Short mmCIF file of N, CA, C and O in Angstrom, two decimals:
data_model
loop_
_atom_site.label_atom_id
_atom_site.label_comp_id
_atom_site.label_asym_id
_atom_site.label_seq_id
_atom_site.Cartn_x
_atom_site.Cartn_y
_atom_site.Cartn_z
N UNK A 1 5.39 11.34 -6.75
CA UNK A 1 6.32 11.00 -5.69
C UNK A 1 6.84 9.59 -5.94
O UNK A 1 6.26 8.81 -6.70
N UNK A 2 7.81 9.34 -5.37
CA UNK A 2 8.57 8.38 -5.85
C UNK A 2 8.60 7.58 -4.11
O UNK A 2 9.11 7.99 -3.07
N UNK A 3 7.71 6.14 -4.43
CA UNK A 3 7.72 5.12 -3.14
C UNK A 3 8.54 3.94 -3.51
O UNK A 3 8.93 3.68 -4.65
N UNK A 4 8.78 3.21 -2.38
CA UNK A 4 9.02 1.69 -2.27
C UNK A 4 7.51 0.79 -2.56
O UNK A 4 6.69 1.23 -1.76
N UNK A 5 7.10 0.07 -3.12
CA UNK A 5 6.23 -0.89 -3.41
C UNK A 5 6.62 -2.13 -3.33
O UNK A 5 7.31 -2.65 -4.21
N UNK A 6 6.11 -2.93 -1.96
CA UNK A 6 6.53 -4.27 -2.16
C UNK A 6 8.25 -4.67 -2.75
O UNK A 6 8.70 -5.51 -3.54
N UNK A 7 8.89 -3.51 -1.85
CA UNK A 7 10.14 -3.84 -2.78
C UNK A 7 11.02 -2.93 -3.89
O UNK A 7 12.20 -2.59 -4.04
N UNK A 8 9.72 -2.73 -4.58
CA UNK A 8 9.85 -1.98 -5.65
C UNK A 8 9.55 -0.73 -6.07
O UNK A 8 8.41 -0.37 -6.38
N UNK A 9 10.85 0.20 -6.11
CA UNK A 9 11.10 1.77 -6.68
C UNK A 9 9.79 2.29 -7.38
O UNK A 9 9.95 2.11 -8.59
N UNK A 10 8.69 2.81 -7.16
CA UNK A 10 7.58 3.25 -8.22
C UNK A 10 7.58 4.51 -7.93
O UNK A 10 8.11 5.09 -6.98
N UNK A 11 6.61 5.16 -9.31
CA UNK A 11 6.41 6.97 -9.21
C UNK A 11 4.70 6.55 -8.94
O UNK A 11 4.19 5.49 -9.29
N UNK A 12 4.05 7.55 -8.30
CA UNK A 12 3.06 7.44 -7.75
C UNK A 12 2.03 8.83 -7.84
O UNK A 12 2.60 9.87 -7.52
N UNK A 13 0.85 8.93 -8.16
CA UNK A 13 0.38 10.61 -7.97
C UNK A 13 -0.76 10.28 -6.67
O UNK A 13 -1.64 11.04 -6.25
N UNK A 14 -0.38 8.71 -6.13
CA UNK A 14 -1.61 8.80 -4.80
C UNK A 14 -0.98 9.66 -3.76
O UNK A 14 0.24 9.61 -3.64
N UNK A 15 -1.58 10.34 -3.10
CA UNK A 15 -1.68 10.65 -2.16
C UNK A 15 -1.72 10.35 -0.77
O UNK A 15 -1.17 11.01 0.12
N UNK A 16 -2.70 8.87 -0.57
CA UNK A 16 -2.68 8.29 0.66
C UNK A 16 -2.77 6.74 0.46
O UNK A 16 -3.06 6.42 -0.69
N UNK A 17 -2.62 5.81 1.25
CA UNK A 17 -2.69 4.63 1.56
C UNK A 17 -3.83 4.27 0.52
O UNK A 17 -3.46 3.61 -0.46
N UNK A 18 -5.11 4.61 0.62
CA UNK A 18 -6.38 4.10 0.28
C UNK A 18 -5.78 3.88 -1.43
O UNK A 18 -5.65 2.88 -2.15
N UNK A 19 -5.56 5.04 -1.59
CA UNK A 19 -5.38 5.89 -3.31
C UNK A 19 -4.36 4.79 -3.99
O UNK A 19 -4.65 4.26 -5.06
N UNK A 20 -3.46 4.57 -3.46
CA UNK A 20 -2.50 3.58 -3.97
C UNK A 20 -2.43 2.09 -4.12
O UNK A 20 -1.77 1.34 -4.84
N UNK A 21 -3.59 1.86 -2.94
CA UNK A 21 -3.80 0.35 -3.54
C UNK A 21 -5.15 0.13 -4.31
O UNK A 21 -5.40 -1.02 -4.66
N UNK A 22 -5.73 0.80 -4.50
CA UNK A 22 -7.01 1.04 -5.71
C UNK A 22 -6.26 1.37 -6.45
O UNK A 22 -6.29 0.47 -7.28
N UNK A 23 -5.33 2.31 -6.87
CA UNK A 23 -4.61 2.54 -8.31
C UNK A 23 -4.08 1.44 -8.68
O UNK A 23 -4.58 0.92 -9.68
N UNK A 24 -3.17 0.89 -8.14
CA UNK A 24 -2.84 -0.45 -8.33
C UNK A 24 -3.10 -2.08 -8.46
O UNK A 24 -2.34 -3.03 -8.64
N UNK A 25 -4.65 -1.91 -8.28
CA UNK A 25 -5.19 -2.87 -8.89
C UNK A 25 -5.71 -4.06 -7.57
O UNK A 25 -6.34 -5.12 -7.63
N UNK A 26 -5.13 -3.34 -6.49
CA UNK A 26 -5.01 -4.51 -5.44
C UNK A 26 -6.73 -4.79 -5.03
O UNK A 26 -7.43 -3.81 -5.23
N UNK A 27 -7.37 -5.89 -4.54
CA UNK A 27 -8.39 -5.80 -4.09
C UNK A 27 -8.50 -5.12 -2.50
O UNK A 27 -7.85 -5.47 -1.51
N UNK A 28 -9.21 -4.37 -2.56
CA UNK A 28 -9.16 -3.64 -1.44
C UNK A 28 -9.90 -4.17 0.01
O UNK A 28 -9.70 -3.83 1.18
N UNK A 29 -10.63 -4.92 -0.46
CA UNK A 29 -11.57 -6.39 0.36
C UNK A 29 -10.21 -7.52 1.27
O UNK A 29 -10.15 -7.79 2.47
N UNK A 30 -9.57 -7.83 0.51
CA UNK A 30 -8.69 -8.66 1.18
C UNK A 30 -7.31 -8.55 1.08
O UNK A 30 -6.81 -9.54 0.54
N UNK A 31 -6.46 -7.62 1.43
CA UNK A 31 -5.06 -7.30 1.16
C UNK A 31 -4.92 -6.37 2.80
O UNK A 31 -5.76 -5.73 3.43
N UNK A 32 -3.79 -6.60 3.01
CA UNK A 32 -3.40 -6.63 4.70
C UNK A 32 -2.02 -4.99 3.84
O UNK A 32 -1.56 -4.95 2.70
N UNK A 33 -1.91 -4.43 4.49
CA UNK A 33 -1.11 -3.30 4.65
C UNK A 33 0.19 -3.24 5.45
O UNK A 33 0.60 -4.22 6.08
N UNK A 34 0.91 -1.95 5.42
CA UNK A 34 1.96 -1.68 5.78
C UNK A 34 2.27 -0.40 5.25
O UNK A 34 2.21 -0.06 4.07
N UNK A 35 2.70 0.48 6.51
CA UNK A 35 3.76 1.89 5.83
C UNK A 35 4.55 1.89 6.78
O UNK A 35 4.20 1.91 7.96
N UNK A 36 6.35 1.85 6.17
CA UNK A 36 7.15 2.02 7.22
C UNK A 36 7.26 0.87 8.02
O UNK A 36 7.77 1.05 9.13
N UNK A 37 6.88 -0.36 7.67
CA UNK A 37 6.98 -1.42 8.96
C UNK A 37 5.77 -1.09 9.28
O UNK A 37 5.43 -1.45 8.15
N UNK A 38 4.91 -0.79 9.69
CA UNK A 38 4.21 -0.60 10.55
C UNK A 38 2.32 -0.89 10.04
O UNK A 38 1.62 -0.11 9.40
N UNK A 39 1.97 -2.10 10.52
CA UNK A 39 0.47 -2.13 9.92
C UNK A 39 -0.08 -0.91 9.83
O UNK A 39 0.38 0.13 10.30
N UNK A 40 -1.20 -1.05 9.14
CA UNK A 40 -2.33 -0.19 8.97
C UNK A 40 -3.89 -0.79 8.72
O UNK A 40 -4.20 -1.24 7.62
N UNK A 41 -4.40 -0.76 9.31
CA UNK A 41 -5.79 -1.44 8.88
C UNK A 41 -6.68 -0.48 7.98
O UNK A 41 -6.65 0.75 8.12
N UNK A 42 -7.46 -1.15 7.06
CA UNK A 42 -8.53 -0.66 6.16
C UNK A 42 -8.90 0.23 6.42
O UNK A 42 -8.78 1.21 5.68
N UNK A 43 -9.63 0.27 7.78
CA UNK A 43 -10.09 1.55 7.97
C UNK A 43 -9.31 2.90 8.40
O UNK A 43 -9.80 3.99 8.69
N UNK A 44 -7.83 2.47 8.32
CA UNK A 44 -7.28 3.59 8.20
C UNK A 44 -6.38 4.13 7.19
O UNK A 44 -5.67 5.13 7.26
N UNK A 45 -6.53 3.30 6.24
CA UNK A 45 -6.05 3.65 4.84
C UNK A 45 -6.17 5.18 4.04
O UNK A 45 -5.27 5.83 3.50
N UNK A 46 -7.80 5.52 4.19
CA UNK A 46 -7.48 6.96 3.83
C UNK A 46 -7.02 8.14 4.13
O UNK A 46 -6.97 9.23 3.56
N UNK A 47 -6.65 7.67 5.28
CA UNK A 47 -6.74 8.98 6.22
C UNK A 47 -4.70 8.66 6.78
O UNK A 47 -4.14 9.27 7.69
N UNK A 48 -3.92 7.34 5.70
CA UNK A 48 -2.48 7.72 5.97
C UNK A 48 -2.04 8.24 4.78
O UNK A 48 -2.23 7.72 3.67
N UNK A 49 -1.43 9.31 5.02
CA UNK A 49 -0.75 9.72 4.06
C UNK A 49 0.44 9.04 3.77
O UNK A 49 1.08 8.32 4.54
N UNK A 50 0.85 9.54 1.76
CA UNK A 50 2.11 9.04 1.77
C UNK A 50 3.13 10.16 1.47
O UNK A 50 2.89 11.32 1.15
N UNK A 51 4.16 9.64 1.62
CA UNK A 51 5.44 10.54 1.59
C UNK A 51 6.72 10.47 0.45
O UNK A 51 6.76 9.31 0.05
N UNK A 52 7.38 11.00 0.02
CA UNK A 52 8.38 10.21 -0.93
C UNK A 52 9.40 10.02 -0.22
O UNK A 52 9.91 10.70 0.67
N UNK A 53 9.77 8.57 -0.89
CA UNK A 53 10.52 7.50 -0.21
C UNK A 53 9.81 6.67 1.18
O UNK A 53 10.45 5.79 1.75
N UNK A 54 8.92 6.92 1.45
CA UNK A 54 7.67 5.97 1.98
C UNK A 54 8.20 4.27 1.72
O UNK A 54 9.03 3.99 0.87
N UNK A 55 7.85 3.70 2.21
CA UNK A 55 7.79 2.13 2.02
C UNK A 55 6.34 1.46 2.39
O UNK A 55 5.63 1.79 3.34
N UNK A 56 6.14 0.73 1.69
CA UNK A 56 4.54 0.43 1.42
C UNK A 56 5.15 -1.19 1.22
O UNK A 56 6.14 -1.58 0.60
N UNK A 57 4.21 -1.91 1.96
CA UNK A 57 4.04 -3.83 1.44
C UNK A 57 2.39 -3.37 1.59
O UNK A 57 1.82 -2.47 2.20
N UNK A 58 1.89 -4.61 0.60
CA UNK A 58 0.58 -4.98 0.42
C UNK A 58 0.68 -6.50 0.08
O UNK A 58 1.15 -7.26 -0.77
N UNK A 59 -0.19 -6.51 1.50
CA UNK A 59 0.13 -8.31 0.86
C UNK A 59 -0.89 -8.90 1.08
O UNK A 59 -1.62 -8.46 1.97
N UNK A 60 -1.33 -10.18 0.31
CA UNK A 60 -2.26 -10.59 -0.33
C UNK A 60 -2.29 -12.40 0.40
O UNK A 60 -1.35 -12.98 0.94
N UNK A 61 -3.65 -12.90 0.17
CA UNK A 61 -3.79 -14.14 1.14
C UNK A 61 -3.52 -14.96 -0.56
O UNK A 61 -3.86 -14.70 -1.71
N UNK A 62 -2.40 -16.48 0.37
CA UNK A 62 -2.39 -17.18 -0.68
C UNK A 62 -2.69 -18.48 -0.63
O UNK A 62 -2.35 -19.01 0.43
N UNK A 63 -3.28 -19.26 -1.51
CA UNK A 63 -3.83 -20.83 -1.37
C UNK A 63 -2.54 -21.73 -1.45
O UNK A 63 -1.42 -21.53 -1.91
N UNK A 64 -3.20 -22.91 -0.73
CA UNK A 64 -2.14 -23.87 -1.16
C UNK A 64 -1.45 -24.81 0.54
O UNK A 64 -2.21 -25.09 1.46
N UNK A 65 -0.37 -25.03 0.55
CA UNK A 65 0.45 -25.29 1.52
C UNK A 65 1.13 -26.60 1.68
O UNK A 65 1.90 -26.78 2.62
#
């Protein structure tokens, strides 16, 4: 299936929230979500499905300021 990622057009064989940011390398410990606008918390990552043409942000804590 073919999603939005952070932006960016990707082909995908996850299935749900959980599946796609473990495929992708993200740490799954500290990265904040999104499908559609719309948060999602950790613990409900496996249980959202995705869709094609879905929109997904994963975003990540950053140092500095």
């Amino acid at each position: 299936m073919r999603i939005r990622l952070n932006g960016e057009m990707i082909d995908t064989a996850a299935s749900d929230l959980a599946a796609l940011v473990e495929d992708r390398g993200f740490d799954v410990s500290v990265v904040a979500t999104a499908l559609n606008g719309e948060f999602v918390p950790r613990a409900l990552r496996a249980e959202t499905k995705l869709a094609d043409g879905d929109a997904v942000e994963v975003l990540r804590p950053m140092q500095g300021g």
